Short mmCIF file of C-alpha atoms and ligand atoms in Angstrom, two decimals:
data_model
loop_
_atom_site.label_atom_id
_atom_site.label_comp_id
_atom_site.label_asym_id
_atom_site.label_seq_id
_atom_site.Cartn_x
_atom_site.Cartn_y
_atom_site.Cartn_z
CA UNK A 1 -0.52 -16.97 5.49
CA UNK A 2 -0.27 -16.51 1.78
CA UNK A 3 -2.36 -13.58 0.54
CA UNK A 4 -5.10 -14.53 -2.09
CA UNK A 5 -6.23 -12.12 -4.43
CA UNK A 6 -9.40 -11.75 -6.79
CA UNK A 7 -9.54 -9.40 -9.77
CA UNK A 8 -12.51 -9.31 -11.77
CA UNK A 9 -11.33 -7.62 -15.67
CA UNK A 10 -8.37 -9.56 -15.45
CA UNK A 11 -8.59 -9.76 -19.08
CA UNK A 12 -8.68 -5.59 -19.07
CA UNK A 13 -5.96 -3.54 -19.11
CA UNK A 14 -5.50 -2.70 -15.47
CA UNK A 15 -5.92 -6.48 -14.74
CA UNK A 16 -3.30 -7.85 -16.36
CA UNK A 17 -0.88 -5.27 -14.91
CA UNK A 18 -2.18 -6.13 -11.49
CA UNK A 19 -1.89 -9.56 -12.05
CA UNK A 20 1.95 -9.06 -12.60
CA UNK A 21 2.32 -6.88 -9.74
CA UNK A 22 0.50 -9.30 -7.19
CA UNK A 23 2.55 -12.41 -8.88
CA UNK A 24 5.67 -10.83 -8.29
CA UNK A 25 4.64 -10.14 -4.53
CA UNK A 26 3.77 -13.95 -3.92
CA UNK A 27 -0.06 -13.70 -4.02
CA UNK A 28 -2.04 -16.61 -5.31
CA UNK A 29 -4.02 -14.39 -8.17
CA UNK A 30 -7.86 -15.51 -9.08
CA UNK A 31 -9.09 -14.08 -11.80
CA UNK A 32 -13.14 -13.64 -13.05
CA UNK A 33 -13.22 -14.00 -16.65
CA UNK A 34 -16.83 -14.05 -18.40
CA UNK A 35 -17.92 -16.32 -21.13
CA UNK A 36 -17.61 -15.68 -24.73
CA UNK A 37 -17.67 -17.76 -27.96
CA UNK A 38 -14.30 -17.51 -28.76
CA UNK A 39 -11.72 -16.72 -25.94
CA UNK A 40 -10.05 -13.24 -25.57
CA UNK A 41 -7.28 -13.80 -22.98
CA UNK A 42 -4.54 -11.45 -24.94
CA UNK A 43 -3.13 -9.54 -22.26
CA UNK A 44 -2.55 -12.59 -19.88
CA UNK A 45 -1.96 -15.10 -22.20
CA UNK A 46 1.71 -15.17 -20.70
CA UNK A 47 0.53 -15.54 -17.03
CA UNK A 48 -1.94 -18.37 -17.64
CA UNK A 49 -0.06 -21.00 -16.29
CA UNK A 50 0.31 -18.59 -13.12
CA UNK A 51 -3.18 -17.56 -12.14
CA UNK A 52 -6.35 -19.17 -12.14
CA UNK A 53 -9.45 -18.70 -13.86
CA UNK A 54 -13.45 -18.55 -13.12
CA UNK A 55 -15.92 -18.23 -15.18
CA UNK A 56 -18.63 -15.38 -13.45
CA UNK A 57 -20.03 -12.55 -15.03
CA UNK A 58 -20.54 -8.98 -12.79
CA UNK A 59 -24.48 -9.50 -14.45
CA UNK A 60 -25.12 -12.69 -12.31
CA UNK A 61 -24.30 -12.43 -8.65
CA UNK A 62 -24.80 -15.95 -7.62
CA UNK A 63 -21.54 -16.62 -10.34
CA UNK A 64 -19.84 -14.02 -8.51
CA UNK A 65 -20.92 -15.46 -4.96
CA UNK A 66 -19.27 -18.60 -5.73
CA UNK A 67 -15.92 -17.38 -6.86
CA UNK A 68 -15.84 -15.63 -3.27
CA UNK A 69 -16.76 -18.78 -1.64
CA UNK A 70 -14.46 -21.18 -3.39
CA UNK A 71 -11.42 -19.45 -3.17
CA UNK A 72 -11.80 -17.16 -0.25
CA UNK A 73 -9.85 -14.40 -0.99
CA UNK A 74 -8.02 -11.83 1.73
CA UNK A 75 -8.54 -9.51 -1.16
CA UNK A 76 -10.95 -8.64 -3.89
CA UNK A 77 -10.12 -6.06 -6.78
CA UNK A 78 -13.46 -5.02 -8.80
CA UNK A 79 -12.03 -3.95 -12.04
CA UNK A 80 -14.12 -4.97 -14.43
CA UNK A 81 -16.57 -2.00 -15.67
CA UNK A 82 -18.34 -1.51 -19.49
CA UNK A 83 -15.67 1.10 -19.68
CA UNK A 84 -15.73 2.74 -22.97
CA UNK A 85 -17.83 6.28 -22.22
CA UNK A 86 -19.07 6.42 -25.37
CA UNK A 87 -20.61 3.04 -25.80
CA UNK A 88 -22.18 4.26 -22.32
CA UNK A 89 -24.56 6.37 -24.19
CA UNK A 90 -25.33 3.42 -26.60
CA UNK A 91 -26.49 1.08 -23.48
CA UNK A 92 -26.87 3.04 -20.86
CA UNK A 93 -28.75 0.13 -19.29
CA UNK A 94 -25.97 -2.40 -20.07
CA UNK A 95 -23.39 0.13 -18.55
CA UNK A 96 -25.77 1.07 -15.36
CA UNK A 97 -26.11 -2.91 -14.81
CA UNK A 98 -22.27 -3.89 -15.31
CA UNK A 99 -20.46 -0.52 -14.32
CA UNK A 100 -23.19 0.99 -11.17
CA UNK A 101 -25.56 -2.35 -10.02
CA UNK A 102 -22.26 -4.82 -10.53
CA UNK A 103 -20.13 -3.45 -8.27
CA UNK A 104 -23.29 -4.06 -5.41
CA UNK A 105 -23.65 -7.56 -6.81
CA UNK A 106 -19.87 -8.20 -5.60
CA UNK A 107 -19.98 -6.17 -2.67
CA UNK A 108 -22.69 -8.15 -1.42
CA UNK A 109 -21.17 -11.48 -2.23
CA UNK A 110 -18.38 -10.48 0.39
CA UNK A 111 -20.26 -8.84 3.13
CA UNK A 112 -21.95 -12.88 2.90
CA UNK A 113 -19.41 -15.09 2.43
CA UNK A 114 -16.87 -12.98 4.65
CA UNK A 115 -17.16 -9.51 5.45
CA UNK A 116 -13.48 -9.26 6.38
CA UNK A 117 -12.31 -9.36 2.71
CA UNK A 118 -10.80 -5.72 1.42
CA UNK A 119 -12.18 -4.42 -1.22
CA UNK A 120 -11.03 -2.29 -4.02
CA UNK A 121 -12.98 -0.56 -6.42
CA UNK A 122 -12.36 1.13 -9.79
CA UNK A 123 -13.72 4.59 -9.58
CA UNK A 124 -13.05 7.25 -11.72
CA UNK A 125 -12.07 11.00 -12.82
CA UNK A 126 -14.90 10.57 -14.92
CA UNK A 127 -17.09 11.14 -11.99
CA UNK A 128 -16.17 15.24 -11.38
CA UNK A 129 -16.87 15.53 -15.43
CA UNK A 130 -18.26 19.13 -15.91
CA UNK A 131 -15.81 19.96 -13.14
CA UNK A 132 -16.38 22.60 -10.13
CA UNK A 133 -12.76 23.08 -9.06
CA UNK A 134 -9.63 22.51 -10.34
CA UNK A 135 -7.43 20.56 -9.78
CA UNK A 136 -9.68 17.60 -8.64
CA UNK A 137 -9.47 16.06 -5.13
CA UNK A 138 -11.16 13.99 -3.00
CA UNK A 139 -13.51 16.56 -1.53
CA UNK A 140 -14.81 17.96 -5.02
CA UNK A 141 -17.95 17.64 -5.69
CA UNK A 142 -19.05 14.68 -8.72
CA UNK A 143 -20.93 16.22 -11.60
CA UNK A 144 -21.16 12.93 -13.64
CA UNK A 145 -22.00 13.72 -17.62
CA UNK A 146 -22.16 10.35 -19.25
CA UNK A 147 -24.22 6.99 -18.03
CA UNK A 148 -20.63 5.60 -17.44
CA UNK A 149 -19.73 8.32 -15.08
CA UNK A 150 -23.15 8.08 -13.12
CA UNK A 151 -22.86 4.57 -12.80
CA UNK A 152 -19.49 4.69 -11.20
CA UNK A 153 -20.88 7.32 -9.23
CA UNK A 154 -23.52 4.94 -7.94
CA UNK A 155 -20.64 2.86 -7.29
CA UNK A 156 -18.45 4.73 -5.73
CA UNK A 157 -21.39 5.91 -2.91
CA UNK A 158 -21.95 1.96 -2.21
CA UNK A 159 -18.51 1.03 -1.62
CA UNK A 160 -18.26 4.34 0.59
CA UNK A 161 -21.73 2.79 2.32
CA UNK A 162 -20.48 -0.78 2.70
CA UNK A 163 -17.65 0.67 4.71
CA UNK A 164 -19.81 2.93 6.89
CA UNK A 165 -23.00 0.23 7.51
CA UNK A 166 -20.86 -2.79 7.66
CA UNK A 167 -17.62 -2.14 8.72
CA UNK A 168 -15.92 -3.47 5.62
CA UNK A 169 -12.34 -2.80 4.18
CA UNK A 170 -13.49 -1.21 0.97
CA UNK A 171 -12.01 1.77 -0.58
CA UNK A 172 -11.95 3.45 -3.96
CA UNK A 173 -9.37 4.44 -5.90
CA UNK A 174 -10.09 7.65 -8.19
CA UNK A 175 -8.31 7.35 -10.68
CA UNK A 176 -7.28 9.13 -13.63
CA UNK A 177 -6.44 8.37 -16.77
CA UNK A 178 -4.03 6.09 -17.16
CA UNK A 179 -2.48 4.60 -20.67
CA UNK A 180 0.17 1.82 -21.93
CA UNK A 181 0.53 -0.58 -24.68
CA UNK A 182 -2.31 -2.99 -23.41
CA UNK A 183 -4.80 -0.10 -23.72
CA UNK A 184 -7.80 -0.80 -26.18
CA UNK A 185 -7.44 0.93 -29.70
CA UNK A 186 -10.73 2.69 -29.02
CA UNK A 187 -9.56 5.36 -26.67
CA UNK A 188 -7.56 7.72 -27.51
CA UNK A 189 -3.79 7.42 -26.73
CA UNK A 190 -3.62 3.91 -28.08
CA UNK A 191 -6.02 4.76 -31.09
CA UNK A 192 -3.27 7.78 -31.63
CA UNK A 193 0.00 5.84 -31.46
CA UNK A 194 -1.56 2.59 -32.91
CA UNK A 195 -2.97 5.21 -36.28
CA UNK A 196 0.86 6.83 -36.18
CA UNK A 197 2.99 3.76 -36.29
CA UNK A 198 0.41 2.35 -39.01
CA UNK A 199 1.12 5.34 -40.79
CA UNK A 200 4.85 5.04 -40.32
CA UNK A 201 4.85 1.70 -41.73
CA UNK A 202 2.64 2.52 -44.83
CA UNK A 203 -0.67 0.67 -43.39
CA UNK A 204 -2.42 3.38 -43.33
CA UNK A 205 -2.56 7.66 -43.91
CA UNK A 206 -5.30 9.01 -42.24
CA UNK A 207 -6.32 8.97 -38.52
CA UNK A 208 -9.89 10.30 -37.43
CA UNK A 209 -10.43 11.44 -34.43
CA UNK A 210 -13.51 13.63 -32.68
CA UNK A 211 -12.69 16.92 -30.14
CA UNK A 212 -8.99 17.56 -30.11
CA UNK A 213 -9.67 20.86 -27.25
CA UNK A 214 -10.34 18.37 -24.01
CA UNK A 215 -7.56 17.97 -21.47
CA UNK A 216 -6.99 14.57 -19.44
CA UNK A 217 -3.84 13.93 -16.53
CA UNK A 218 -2.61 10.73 -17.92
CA UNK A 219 -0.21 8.50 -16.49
CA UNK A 220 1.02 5.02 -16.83
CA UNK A 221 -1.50 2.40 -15.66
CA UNK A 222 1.74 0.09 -14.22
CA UNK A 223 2.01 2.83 -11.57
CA UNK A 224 -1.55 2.86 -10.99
CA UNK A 225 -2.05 -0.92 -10.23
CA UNK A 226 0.57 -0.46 -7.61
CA UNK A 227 -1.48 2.68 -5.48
CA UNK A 228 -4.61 -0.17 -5.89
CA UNK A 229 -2.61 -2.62 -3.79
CA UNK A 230 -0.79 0.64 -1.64
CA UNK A 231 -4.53 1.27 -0.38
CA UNK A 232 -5.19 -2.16 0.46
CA UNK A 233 -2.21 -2.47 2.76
CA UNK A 234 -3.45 0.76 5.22
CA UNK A 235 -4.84 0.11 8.22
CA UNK A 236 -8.02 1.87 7.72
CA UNK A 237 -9.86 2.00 4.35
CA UNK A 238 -9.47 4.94 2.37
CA UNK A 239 -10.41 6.80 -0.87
CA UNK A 240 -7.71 8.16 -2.65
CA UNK A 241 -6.96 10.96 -6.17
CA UNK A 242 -4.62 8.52 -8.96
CA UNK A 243 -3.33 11.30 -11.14
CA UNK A 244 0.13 12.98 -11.80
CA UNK A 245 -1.14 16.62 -11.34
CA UNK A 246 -0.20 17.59 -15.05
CA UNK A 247 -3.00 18.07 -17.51
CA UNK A 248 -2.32 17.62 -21.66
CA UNK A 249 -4.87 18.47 -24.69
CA UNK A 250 -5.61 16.06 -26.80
CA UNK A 251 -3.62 17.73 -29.59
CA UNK A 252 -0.56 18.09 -28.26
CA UNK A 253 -1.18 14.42 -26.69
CA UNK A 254 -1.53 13.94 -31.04
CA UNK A 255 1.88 15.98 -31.55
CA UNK A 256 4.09 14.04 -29.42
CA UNK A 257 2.69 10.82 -31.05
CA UNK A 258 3.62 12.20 -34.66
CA UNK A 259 6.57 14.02 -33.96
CA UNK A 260 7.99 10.76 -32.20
CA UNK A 261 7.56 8.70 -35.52
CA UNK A 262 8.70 11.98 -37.47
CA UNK A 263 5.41 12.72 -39.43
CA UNK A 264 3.46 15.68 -39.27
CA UNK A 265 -0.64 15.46 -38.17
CA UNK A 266 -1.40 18.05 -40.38
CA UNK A 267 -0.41 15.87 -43.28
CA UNK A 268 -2.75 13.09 -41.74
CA UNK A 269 -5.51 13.72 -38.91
CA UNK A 270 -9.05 14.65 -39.88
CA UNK A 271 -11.81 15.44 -37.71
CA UNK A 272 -14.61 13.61 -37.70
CA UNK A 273 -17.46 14.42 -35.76
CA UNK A 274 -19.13 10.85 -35.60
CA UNK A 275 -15.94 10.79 -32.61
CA UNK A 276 -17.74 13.93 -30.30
CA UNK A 277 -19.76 12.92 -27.74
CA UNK A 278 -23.28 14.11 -26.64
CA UNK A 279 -21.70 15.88 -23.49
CA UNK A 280 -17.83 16.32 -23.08
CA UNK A 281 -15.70 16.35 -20.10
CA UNK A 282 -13.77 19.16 -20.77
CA UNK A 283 -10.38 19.30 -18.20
CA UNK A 284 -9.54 16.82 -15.82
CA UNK A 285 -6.16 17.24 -13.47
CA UNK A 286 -5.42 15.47 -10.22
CA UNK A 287 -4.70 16.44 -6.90
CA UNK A 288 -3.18 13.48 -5.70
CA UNK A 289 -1.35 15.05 -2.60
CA UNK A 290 -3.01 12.54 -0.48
CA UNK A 291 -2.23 9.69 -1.94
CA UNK A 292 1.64 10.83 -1.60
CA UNK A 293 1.31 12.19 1.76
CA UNK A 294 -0.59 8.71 3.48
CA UNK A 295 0.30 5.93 0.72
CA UNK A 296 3.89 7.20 -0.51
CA UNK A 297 2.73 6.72 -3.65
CA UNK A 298 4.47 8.87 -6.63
CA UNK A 299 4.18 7.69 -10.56
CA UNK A 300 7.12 7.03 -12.22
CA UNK A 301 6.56 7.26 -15.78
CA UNK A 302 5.70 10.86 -17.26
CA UNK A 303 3.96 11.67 -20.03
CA UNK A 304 7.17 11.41 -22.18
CA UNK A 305 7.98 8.63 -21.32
CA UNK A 306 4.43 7.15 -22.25
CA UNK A 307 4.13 8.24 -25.23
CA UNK A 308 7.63 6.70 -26.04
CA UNK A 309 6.85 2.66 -24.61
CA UNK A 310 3.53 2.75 -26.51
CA UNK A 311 5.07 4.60 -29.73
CA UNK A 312 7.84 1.64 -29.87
CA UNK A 313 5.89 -0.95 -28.97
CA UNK A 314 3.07 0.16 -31.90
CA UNK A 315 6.02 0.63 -34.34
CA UNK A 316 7.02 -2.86 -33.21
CA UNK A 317 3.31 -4.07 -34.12
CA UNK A 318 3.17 -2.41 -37.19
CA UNK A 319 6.72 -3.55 -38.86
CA UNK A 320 5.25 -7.40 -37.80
CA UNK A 321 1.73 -6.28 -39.33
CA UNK A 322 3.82 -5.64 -42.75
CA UNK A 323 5.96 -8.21 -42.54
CA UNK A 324 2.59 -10.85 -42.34
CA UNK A 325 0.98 -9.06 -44.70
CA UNK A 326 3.99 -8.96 -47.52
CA UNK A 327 4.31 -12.94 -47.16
CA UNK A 328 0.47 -13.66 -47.30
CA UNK A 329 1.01 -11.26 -50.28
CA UNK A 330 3.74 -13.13 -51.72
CA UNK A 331 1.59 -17.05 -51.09
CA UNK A 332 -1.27 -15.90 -52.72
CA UNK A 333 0.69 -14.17 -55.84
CA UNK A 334 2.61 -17.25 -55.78
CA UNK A 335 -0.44 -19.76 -55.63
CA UNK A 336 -2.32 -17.48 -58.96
P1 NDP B 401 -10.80 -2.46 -19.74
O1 NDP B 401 -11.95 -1.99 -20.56
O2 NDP B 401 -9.47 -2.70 -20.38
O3 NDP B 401 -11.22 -3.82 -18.99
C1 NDP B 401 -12.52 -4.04 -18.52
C2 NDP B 401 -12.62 -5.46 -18.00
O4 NDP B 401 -13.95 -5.69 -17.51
C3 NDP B 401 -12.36 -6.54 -19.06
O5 NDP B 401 -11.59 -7.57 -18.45
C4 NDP B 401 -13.76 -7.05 -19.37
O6 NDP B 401 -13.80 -8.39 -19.82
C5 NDP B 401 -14.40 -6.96 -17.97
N1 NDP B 401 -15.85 -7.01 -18.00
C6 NDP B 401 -16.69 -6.24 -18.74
N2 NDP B 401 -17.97 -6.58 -18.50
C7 NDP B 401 -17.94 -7.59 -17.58
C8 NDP B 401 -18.94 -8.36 -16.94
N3 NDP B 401 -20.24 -8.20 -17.18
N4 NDP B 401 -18.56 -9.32 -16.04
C9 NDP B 401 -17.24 -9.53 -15.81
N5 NDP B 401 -16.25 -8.85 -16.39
C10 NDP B 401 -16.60 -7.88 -17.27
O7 NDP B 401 -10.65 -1.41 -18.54
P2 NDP B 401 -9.34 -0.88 -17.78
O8 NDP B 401 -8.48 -2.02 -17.44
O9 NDP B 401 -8.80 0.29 -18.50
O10 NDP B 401 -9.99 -0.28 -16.45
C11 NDP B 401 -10.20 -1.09 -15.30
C12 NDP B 401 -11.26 -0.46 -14.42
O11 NDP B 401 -10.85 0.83 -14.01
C13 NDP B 401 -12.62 -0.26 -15.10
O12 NDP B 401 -13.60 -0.43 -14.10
C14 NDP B 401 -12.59 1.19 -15.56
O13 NDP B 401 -13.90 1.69 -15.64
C15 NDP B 401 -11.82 1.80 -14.41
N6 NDP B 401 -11.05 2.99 -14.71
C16 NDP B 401 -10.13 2.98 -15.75
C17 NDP B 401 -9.34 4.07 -15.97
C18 NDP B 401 -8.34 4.08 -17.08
O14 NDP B 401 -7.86 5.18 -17.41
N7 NDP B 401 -7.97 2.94 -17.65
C19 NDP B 401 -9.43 5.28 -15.11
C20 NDP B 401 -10.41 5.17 -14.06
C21 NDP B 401 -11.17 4.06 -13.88
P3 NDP B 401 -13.65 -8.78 -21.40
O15 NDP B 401 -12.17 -8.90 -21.62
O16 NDP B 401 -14.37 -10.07 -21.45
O17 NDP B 401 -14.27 -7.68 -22.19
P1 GDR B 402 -12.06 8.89 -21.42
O1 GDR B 402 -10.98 8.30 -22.45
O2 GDR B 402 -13.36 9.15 -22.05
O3 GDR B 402 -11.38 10.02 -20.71
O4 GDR B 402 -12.27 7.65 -20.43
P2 GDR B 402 -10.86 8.37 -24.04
O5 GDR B 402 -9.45 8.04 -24.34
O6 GDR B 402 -11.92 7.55 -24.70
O7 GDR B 402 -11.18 9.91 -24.39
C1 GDR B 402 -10.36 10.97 -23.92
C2 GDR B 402 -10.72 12.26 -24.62
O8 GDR B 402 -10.32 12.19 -26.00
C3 GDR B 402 -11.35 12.76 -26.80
N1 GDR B 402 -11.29 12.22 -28.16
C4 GDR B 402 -11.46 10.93 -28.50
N2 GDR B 402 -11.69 9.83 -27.73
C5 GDR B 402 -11.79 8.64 -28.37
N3 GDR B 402 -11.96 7.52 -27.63
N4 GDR B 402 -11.70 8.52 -29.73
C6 GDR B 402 -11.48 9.61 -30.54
O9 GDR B 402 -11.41 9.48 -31.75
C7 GDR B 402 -11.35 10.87 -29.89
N5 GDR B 402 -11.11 12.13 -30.34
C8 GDR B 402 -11.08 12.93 -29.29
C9 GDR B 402 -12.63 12.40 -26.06
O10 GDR B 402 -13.71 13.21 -26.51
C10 GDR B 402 -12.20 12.62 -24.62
O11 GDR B 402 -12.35 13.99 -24.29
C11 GDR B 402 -11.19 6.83 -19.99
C12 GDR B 402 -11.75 5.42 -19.78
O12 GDR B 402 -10.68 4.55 -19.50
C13 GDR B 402 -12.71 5.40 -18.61
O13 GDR B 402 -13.09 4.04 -18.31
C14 GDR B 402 -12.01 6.01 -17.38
O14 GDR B 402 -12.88 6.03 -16.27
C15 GDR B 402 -11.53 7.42 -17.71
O15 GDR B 402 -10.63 7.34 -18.81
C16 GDR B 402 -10.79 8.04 -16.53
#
């Protein structure tokens, strides 16, 4: 039988990866998209012909119901989250609702429609924030510090209690952080290399950024959709630690970015404090041993190697950006 997936934040970064990654294994992919006025399908614009889209929205769960009962997946990956921390502290309720009560709202839709369906959701590093041991496992205590990070908390302890009260295939995957080009420009990496390669092109000179002292494990969120599906495929549901093990500051993340393009940050960042946040997390750093040991799951980009597809591919952006904006130059001085 052909496998069927759902992702909900198809349209996210991790999505869209996933949605490649399923394609190429012969799923039929079935992906939640919410309504907006004006349609923001960027990252799978190239895959639209090869998935297919509902409208539902994590905030309604009859919407979500539905989905679950028209297509009837074998498998159901809850990716969609308000996932920006500091826009958690700017609607906490919004986040709690979307990031915490939606993943309930779709776990509930399957234990009705068909209890049988796995279930995969999108926890987080975020969740051990002020952290009690390093590195980070899947024994160590949470000690959420942002709404975001409670909420997937809350999450994370339903998906864990759907498995124990009902039997169900869920797991959670906690993952770290995990970058490409798709990544917003609001977080860091991509607000880094997307500032540099501006720069670079003469678009811009300055990049402001907030506390440069934090630490996060980051990897390459192509590897990461594949340990989602890895933990699917296991005969028993499982959490399991996403991280490489290796743990970067922000400022030397902000080094490699500029020294790639050949520009030095001095000449360029500023700190602004509008970009700290009421309470930090600090140091993050995987322990992903058991993911390796049970799923054979290793990443295969490193940190280099990163910073170099997003670097090119924001250079790439850039040279178009000044191409477009030369011409439109040229019409208008043209048309005076
Ligand atoms: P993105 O912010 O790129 O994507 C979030 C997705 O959620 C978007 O498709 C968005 O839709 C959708 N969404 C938001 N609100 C709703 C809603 N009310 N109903 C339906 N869909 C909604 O996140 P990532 O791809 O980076 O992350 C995927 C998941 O993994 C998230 O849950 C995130 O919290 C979690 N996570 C991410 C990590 C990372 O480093 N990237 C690490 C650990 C966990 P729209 O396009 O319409 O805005
Ligand atoms: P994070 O990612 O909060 O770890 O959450 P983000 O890239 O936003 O911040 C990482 C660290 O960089 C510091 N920082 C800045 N951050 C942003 N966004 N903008 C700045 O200008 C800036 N300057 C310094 C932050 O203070 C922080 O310490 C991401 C999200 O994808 C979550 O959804 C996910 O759960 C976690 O990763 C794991």
């Amino acid at each position: 039988m052909k496998s069927t997936a759902i992702i909900t934040g198809i349209t996210g970064q991790d999505g869209s990866y996933l949605a490649e990654f399923l394609l190429r294994r012969g799923y039929e992919v079935h992906g939640i998209v919410r309504h907006t006025s004006t349609e923001s399908y960027g990252r799978i614009e190239h895959l639209r012909h090869q998935v297919v889209l509902h409208k539902a929205d994590l905030l309604d769960t009859g919407s979500i119901q539905s989905v679950v009962e028209n297509v009837r997946p074998t498998e159901f990956y809850n990716l969609a989250a308000m996932s920006f921390v500091p826009v958690s502290w700017e609607q906490p309720i919004l986040t709690s609702e979307v990031t915490g009560l939606g993943v309930l709202r779709a776990l509930e839709a399957i234990r009705v429609v068909n209890p049988r369906i796995r279930f995969y959701q999108a926890s987080s590093s975020e969740m051990y924030g002020e952290v009690v041991e390093t590195p980070q496992s899947e024994t160590t205590r949470f000690y959420p510090r942002s709404p975001y990070a409670v909420a997937k908390v809350f999450a994370h302890y339903m998906t864990v209690n759907y498995r124990e009260s009902y039997n169900m295939f869920a797991c959670s995957g906690i993952l770290f952080n995990h970058e490409s080009p798709r990544r917003g420009t609001d977080f860091v990496t991509r607000k880094i290399t997307h500032a540099v390669a501006r720069i670079k092109m003469g678009l811009q000179n300055e990049l402001r950024l907030g506390n440069l002292d934090s630490m996060r494990d980051w990897g390459f969120a192509g590897d990461y959709v594949r340990a989602m599906w890895m933990m699917l495929q296991q005969e028993s549901p499982r959490d399991y630690v996403i991280g490489t093990g290796d743990t970067t500051r922000i400022r030397d993340f902000v080094q490699m970015a500029f020294d790639y393009a050949g520009l030095d940050p001095q000449d360029h960042v500023v700190i602004d404090p509008r970009f700290y946040r009421p309470a930090e997390v600090n140091l993050l750093r995987a322990n992903p041993d058991k993911a390796k040991r049970e799923l054979g799951w290793e990443p295969e980009v490193d940190l280099r190697g990163l910073v170099a597809m997003m670097m090119e591919h924001d250079l790439e952006l850039a040279r178009i950006e000044k191409l477009t904006v030369g011409r439109a130059y040229e019409r208008k001085a043209a048309a005076a």
